[in-house]
mmCIF file of C-alpha atoms and ligand atoms in Angstrom:
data_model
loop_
_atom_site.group_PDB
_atom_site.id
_atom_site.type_symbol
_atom_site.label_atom_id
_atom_site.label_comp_id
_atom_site.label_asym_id
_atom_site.label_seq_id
_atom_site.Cartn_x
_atom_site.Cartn_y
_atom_site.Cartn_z
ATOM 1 C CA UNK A 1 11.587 7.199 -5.674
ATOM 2 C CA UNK A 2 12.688 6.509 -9.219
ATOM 3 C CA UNK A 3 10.333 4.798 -11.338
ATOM 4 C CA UNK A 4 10.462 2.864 -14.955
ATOM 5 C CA UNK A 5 7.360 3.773 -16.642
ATOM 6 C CA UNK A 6 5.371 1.431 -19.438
ATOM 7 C CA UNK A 7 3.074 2.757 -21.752
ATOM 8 C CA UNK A 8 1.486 0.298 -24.601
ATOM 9 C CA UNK A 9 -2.239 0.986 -24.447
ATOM 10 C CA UNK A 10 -2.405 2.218 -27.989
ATOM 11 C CA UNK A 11 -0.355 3.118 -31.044
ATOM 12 C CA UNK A 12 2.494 4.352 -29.089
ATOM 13 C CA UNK A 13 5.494 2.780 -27.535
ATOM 14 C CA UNK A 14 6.304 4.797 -24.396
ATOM 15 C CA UNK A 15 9.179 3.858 -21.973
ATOM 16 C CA UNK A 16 10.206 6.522 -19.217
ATOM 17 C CA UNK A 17 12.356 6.986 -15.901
ATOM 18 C CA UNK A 18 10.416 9.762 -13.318
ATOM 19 C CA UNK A 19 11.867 10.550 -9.910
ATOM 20 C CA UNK A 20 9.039 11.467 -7.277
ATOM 21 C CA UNK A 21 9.854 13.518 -4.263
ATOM 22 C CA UNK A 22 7.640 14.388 -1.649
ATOM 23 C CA UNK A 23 4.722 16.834 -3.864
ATOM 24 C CA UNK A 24 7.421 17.104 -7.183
ATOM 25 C CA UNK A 25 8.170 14.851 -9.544
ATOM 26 C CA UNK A 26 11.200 15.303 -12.319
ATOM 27 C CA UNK A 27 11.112 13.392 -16.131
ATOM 28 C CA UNK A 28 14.596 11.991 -16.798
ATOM 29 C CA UNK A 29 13.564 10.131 -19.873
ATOM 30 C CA UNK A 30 10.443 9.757 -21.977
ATOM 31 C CA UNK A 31 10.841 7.480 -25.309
ATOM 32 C CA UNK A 32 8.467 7.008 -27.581
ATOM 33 C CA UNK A 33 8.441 4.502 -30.638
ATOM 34 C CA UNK A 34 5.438 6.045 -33.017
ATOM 35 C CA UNK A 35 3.740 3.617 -34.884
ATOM 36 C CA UNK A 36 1.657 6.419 -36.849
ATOM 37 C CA UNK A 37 3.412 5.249 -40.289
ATOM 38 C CA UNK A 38 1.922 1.776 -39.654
ATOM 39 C CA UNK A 39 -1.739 2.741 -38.871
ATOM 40 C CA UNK A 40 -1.596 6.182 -41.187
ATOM 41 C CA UNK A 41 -3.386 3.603 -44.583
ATOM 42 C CA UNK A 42 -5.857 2.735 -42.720
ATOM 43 C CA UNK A 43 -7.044 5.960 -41.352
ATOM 44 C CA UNK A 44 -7.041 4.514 -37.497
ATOM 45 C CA UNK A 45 -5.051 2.051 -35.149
ATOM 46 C CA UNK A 46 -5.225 -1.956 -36.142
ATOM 47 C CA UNK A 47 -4.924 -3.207 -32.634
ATOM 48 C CA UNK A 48 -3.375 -6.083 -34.057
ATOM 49 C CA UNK A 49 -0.738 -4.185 -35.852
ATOM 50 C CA UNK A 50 -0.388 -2.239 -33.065
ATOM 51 C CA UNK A 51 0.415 -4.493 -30.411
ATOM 52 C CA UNK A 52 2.884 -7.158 -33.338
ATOM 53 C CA UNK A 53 4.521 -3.226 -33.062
ATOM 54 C CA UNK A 54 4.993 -3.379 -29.635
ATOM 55 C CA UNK A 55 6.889 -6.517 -29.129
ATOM 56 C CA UNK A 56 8.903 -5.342 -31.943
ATOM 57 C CA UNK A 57 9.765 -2.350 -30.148
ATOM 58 C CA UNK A 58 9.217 -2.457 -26.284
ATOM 59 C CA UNK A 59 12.702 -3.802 -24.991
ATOM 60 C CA UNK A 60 14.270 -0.843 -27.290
ATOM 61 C CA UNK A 61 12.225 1.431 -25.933
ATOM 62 C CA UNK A 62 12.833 0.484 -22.870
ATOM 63 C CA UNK A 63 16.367 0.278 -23.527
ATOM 64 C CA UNK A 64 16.633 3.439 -24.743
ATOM 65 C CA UNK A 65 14.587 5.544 -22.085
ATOM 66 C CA UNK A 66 17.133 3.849 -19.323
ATOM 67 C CA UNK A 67 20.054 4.648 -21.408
ATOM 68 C CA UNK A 68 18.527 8.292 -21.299
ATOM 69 C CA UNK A 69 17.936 8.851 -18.353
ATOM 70 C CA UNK A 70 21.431 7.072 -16.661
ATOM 71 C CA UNK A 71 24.145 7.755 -19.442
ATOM 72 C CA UNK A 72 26.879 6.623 -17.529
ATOM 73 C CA UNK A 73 25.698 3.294 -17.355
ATOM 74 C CA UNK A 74 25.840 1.868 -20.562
ATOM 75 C CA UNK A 75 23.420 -0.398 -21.199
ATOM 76 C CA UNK A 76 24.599 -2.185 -18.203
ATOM 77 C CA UNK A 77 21.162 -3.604 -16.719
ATOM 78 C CA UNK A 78 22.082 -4.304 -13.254
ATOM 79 C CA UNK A 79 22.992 -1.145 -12.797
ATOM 80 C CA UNK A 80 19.903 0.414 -13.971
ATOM 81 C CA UNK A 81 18.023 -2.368 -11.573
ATOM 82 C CA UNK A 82 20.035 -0.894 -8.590
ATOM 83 C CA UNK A 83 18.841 3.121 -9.644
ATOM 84 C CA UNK A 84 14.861 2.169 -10.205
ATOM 85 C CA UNK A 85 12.871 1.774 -7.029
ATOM 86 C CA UNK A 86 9.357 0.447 -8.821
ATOM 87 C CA UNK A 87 8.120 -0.328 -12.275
ATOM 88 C CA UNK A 88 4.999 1.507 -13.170
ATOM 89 C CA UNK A 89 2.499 0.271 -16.495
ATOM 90 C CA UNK A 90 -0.500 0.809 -17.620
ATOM 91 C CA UNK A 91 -2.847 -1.553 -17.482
ATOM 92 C CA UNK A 92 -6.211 -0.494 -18.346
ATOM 93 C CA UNK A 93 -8.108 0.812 -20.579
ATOM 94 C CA UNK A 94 -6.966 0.524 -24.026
ATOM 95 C CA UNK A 95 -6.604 -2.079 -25.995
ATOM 96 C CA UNK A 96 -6.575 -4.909 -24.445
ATOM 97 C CA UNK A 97 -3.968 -6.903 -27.046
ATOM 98 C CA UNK A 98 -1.939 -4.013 -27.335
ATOM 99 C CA UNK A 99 -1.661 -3.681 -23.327
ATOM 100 C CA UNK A 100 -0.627 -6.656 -22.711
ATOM 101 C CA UNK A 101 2.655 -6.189 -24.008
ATOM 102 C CA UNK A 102 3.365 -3.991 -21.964
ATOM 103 C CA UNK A 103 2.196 -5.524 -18.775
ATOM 104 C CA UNK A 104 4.195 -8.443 -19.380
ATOM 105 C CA UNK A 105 7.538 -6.795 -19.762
ATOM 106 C CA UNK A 106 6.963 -4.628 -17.140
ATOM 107 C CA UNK A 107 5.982 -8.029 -14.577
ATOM 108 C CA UNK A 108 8.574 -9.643 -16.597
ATOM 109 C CA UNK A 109 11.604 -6.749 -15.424
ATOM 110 C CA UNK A 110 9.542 -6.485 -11.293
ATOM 111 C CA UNK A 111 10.043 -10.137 -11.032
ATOM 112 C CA UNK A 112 13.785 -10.387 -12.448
ATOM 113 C CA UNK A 113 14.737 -7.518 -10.804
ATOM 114 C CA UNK A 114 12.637 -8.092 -7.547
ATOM 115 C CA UNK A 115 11.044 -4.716 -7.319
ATOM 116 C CA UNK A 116 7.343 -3.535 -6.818
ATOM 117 C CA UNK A 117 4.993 -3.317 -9.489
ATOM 118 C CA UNK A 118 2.401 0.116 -10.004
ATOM 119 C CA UNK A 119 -0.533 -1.189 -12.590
ATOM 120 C CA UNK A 120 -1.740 2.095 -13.940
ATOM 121 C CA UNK A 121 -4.651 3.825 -15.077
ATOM 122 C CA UNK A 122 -4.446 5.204 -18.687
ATOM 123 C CA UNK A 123 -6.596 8.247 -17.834
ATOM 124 C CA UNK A 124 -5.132 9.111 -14.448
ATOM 125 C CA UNK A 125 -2.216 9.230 -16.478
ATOM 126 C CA UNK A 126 -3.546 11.880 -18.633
ATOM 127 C CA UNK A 127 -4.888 14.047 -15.723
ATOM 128 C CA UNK A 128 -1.427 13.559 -13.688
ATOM 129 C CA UNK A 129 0.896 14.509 -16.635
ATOM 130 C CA UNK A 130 0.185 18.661 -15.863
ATOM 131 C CA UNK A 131 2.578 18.205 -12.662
ATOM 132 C CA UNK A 132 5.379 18.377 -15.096
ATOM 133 C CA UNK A 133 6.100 20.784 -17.262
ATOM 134 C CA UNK A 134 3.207 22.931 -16.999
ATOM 135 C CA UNK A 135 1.771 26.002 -14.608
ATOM 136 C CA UNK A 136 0.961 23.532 -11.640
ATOM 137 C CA UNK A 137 3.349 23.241 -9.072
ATOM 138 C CA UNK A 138 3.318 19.971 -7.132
ATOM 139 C CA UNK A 139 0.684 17.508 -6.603
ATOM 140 C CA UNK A 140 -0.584 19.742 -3.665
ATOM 141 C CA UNK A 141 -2.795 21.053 -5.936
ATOM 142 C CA UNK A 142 -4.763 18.097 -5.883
ATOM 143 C CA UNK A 143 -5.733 18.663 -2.035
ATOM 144 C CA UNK A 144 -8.615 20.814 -3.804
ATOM 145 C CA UNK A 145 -11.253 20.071 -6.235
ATOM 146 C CA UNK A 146 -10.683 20.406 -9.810
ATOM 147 C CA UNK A 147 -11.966 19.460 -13.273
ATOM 148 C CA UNK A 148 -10.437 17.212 -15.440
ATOM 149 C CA UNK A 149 -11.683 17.222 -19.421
ATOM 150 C CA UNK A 150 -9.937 14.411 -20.769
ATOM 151 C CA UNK A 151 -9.945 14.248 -24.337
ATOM 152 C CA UNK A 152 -8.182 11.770 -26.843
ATOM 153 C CA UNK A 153 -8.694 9.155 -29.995
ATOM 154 C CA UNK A 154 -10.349 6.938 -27.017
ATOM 155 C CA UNK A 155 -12.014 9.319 -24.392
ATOM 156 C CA UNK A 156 -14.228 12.672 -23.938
ATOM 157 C CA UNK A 157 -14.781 12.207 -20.512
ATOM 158 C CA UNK A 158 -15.466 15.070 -17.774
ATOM 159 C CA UNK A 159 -14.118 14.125 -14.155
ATOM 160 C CA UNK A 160 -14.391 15.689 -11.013
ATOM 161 C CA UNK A 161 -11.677 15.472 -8.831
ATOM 162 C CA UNK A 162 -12.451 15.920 -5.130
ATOM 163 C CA UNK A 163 -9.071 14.890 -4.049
ATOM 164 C CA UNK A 164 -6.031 12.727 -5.389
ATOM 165 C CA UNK A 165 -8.023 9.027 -6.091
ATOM 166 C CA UNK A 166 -10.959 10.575 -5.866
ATOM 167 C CA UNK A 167 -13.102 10.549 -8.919
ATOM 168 C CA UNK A 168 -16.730 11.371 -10.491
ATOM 169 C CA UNK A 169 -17.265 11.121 -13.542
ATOM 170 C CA UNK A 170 -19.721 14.051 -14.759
ATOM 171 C CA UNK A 171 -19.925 12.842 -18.014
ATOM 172 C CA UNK A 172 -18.726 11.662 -21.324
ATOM 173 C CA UNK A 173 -19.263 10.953 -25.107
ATOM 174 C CA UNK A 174 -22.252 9.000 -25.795
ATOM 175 C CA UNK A 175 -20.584 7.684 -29.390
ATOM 176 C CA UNK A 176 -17.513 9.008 -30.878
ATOM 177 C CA UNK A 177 -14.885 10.506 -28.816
ATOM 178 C CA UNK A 178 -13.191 13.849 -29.752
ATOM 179 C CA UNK A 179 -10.002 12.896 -31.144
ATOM 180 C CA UNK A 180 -12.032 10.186 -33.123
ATOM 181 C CA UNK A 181 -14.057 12.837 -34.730
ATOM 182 C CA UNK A 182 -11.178 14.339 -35.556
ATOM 183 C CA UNK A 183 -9.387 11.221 -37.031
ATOM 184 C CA UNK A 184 -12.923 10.234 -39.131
ATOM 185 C CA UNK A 185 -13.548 13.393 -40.146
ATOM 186 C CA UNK A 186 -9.651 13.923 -41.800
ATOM 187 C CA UNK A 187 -10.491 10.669 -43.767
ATOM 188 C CA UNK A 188 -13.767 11.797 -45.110
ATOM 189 C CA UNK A 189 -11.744 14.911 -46.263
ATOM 190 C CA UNK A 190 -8.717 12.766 -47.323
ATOM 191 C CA UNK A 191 -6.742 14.591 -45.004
ATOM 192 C CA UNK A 192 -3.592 11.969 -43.345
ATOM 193 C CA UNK A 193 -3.995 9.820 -40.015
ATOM 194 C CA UNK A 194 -3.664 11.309 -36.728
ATOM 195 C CA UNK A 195 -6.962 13.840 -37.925
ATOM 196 C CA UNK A 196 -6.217 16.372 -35.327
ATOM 197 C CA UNK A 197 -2.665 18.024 -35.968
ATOM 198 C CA UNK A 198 -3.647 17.531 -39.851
ATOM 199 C CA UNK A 199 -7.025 19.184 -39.683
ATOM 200 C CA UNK A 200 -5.690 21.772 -37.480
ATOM 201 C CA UNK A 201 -3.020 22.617 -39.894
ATOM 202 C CA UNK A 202 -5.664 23.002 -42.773
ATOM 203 C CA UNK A 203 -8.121 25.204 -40.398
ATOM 204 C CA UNK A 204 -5.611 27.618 -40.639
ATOM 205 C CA UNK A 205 -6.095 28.677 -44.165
ATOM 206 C CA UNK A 206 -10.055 27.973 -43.894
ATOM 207 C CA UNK A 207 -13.130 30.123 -42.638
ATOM 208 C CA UNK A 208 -14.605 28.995 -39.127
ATOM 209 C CA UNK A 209 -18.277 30.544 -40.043
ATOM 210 C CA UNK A 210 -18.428 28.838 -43.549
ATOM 211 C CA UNK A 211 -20.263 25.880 -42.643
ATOM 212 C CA UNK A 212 -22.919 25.731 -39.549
ATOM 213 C CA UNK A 213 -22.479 22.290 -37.762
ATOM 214 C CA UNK A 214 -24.583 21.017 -35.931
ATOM 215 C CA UNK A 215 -23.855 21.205 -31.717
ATOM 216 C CA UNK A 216 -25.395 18.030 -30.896
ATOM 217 C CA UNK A 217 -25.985 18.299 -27.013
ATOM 218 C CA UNK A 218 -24.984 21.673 -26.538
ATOM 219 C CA UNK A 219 -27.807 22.380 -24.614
ATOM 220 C CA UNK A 220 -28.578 18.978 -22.859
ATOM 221 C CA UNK A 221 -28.998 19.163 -19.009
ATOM 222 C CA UNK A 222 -26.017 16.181 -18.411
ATOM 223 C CA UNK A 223 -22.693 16.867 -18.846
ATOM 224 C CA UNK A 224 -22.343 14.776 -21.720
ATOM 225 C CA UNK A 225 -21.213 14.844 -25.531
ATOM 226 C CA UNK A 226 -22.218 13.715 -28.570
ATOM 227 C CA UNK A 227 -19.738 14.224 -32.089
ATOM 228 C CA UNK A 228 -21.146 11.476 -34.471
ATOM 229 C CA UNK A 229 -23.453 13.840 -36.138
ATOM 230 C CA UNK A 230 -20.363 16.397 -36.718
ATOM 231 C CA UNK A 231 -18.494 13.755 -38.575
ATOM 232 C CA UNK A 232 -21.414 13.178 -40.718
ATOM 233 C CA UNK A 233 -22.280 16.543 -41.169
ATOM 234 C CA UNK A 234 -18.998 16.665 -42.556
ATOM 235 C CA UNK A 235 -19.615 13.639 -45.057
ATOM 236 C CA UNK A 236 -22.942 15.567 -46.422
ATOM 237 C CA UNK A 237 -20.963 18.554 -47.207
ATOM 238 C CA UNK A 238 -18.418 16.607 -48.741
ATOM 239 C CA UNK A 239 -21.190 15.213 -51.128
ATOM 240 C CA UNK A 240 -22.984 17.506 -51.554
ATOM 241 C CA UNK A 241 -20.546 20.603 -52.706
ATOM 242 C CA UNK A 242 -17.984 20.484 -55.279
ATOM 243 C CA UNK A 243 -15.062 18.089 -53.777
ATOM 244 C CA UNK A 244 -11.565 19.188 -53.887
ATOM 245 C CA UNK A 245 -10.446 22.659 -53.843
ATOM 246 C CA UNK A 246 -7.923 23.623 -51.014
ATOM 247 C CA UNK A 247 -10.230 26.305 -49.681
ATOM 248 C CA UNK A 248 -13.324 23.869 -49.745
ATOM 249 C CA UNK A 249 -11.167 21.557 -47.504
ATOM 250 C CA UNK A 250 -10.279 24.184 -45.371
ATOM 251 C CA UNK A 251 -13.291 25.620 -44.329
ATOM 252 C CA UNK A 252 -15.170 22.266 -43.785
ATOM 253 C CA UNK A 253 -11.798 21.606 -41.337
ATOM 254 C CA UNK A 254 -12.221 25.104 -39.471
ATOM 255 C CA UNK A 255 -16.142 25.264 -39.115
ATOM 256 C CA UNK A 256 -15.298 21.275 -37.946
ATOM 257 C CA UNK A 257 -12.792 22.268 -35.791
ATOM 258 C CA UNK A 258 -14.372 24.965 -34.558
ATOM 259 C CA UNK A 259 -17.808 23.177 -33.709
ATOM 260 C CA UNK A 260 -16.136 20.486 -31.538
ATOM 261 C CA UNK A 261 -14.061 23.216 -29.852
ATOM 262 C CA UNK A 262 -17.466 24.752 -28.925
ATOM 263 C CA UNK A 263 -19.013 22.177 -27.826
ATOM 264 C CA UNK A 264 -16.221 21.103 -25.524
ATOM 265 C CA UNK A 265 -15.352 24.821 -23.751
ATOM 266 C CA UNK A 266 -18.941 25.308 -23.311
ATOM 267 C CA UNK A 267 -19.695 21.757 -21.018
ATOM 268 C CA UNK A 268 -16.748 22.307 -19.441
ATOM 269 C CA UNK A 269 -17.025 25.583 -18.430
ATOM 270 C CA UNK A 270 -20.603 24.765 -17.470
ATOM 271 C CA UNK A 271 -19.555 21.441 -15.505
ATOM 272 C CA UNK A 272 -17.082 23.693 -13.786
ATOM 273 C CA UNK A 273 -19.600 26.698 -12.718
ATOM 274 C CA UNK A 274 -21.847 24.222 -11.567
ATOM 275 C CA UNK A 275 -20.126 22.383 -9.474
ATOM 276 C CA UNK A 276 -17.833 25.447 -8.153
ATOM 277 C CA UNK A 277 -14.702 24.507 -9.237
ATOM 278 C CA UNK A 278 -12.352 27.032 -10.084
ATOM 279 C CA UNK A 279 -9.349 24.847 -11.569
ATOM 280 C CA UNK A 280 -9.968 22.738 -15.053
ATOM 281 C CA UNK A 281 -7.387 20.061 -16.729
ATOM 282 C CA UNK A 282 -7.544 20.150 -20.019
ATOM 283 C CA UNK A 283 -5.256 17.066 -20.680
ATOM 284 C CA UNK A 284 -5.176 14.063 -23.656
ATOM 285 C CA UNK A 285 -4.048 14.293 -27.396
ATOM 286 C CA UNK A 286 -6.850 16.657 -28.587
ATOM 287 C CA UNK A 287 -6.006 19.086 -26.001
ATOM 288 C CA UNK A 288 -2.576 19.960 -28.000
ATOM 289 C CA UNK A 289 -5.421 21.807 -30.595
ATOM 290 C CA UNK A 290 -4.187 25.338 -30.457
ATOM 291 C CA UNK A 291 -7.535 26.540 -31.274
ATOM 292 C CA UNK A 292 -8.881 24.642 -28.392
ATOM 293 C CA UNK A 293 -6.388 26.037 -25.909
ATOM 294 C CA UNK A 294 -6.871 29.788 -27.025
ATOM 295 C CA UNK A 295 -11.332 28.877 -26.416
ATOM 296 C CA UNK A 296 -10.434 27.976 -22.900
ATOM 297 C CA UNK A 297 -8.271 30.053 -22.159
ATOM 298 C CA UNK A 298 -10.991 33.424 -23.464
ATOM 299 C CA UNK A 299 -13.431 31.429 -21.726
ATOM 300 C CA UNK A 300 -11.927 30.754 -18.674
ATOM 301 C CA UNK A 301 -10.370 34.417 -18.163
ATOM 302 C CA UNK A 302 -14.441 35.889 -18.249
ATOM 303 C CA UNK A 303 -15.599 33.319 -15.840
ATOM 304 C CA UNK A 304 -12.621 33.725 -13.655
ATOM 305 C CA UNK A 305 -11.180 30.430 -13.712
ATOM 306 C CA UNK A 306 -8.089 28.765 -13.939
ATOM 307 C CA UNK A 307 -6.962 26.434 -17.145
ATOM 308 C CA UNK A 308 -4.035 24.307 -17.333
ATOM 309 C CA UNK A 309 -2.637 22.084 -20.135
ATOM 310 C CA UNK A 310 -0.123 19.681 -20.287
ATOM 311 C CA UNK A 311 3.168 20.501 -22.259
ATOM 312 C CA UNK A 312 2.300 19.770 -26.306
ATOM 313 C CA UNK A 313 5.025 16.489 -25.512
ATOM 314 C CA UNK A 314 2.935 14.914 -22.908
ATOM 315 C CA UNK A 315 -0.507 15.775 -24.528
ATOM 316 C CA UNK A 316 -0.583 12.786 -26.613
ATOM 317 C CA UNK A 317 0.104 9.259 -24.752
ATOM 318 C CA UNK A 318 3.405 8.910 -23.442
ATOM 319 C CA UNK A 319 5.210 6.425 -20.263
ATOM 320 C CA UNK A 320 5.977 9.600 -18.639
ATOM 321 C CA UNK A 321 2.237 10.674 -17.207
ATOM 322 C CA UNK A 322 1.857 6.758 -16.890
ATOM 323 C CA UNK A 323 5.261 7.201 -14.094
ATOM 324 C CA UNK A 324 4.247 10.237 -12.133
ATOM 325 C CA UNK A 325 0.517 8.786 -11.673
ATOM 326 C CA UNK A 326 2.726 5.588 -10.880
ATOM 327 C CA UNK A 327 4.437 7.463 -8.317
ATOM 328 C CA UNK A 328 1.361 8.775 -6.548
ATOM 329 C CA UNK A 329 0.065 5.641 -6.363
ATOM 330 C CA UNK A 330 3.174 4.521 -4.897
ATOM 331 C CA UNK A 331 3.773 6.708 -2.624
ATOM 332 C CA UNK A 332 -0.101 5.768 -1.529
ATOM 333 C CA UNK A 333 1.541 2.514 -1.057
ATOM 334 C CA UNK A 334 -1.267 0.972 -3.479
ATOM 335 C CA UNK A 335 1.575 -1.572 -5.236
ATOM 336 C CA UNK A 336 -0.148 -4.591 -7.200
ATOM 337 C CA UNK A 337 0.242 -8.010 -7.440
ATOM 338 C CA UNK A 338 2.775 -9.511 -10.114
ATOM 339 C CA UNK A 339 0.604 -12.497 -10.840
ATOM 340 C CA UNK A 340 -2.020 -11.018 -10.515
ATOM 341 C CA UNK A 341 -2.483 -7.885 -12.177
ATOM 342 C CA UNK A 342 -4.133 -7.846 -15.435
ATOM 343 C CA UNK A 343 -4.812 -5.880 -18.423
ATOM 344 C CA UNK A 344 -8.453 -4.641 -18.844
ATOM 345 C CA UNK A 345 -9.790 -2.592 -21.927
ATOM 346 C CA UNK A 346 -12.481 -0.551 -19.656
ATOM 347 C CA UNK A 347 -12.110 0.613 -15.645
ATOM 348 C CA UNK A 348 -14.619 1.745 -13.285
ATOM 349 C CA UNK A 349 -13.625 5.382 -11.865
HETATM 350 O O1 KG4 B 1 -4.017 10.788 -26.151
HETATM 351 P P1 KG4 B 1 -3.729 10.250 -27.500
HETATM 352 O O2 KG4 B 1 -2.310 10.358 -28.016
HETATM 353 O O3 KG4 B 1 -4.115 8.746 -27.633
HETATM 354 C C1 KG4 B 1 -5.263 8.184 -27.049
HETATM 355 O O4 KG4 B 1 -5.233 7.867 -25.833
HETATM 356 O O5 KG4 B 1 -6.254 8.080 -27.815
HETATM 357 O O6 KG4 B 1 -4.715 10.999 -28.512
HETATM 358 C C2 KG4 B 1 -4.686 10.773 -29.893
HETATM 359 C C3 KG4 B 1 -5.775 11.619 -30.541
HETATM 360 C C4 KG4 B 1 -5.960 11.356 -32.029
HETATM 361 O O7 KG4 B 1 -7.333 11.135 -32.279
HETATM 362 C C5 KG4 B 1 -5.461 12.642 -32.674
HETATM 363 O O8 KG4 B 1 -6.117 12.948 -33.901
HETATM 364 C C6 KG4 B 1 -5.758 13.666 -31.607
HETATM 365 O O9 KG4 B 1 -5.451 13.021 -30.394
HETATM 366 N N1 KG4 B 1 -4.934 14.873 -31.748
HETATM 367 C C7 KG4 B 1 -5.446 16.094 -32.017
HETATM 368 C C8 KG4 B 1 -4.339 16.966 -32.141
HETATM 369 N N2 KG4 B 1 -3.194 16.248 -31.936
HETATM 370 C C9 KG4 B 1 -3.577 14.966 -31.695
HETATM 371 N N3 KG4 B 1 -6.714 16.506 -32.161
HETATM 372 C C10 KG4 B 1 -6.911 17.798 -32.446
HETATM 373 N N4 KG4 B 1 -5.907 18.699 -32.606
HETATM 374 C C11 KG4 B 1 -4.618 18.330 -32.463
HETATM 375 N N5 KG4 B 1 -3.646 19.227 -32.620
HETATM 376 ZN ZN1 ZN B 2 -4.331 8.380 -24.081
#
């Protein structure tokens, strides 16, 4: 089954073609318009901004994934109609301006070119994008239980997985989400929007011990997090000491980094003991942190467990992970509704 894959849910333009075959599924294309230079003066995404963006760009996109992924074809769109099977989007959560344009070119090419339409779930996207790329296999994997940390500018949420479609949710932030922390705290230090690569790239020169912060939760009895009292930390110290210096910068970004890094290996890890899992996702933008791969991965080899990441390209959102959790769903024969599918800013698990 080939699938064309939408992705609008936030600041990024995302067009893909996936082919899904039996357990495997192969990228042919992934595009992405970035729309970082638009949202980078304001420190965070302007969901209006974002989605006047996406109409700008989503037929280009589109356009240029298909091109991609058939070459010979030119731009000629009946023949890409003939070589896609389904059209896959995501329609929830995110936001919910933003979405929509996405949605509605995607119903807008399943109703022209008469094929089935695959609303998606942002997050299952996430957790599906390790089947390319990475150390798992095929989606056989999924026949067993496994953890799922997702962790981006819009989640921190811990999932158990019994099965493929089958979801708990253990637990998840109580107020700012990781990557948020991230992008908040890079302001406070005048550090440039996305926060993560940029603080990560000035934790290098910087001491993780120089600052305590404060591991809000760490030892809470739930499963979930906490990282608004991080970012403030972070805006006391920047008050408080003398402002400016590259190594005061950097330290305040590695004892950050390190904190939330922590904070996350530790519940997850402890999620994963307690519910005897042996397999953990660590999946969404955040999770391309270098620092926070090398914790899990020290913390997973003493515990005996098993990590796996998605490659650093489908870390952050992309239409790709939005067509191979298409594709599952598809080949669960869930399609959806052309009229009536619609875009929704939260879903239920
Ligand atoms: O998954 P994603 O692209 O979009 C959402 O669904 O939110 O995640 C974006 C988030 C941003 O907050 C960004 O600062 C963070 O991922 N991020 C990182 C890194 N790269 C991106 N956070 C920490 N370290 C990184 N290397
Ligand atoms: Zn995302």
């Amino acid at each position: 089954m080939t699938i064309l894959a939408i992705e609008t849910s936030c600041d990024e333009t995302g067009a893909a073609v996936v082919e899904g075959c039996g357990n495997r599924v192969k990228i042919f294309s992934n595009a992405v318009g970035s729309q970082i230079k638009i949202h980078q003066r304001y420190g965070g995404v302007v969901p209006e901004l974002a989605a006047r963006r996406h109409a700008e760009m989503i037929v280009s996109v589109i356009e240029k994934a298909l091109n991609q992924a058939f070459p010979n074809y030119d731009g000629d769109a009946q023949i890409f109609a003939k070589n896609i099977d389904a059209i896959a989007v995501t329609n929830a959560p995110g936001l919910i301006i933003a979405l929509l344009v996405g949605l509605e070119a995607a119903k807008s090419l399943a109703f022209a070119w008469s094929k089935p339409l695959i609303g998606v779930n942002h997050l299952e996207g996430h957790i599906y994008s390790v089947l390319a790329e990475s150390g798992i296999q095929d989606a056989s994997f999924f026949n067993s239980p496994s953890l799922a940390l997702i962790v981006s500018g819009g989640h921190t949420e811990l999932i158990l997985i019994h099965k493929y479609g089958d979801y708990q949710v253990l637990g998840r932030t109580r107020d700012d989400a990781a990557g948020e922390a991230f992008d908040k705290a890079a302001k406070i230090l005048s550090l440039p929007y996305p926060g993560g690569p940029a603080i990560s790239k000035a934790a290098i020169e910087g001491l993780a011990d120089a600052h305590k912060m404060p591991l809000a939760m760490l030892n809470s009895k739930d499963f979930d997090f906490s990282f608004a009292g991080i970012k403030t930390h972070v805006l006391n110290l920047v008050k408080e000491l003398k402002r400016g210096s590259v190594p005061f910068i950097a330290n305040i970004a590695a004892s950050f980094q390190e904190a939330i890094c922590d904070i996350l290996v530790a519940k997850t890890i402890a999620a994963a003991l307690h519910h005897r899992i042996k397999s953990i996702i660590i999946t969404g933008g955040v999770s391309a942190n270098a620092r926070l791969r090398e914790k899990f991965q020290e913390a997973a080899q003493i515990e005996n467990l098993n990590c796996h990441f998605p490659s650093l390209e489908l870390s952050g959102d992309n239409a790709a992970m939005i067509g191979i959790a298409g594709y599952l769903k598809a080949r669960s024969n869930k399609f959806d509704d052309i009229f009536k599918l619609k875009a929704m800013p939260k879903i239920k698990w």
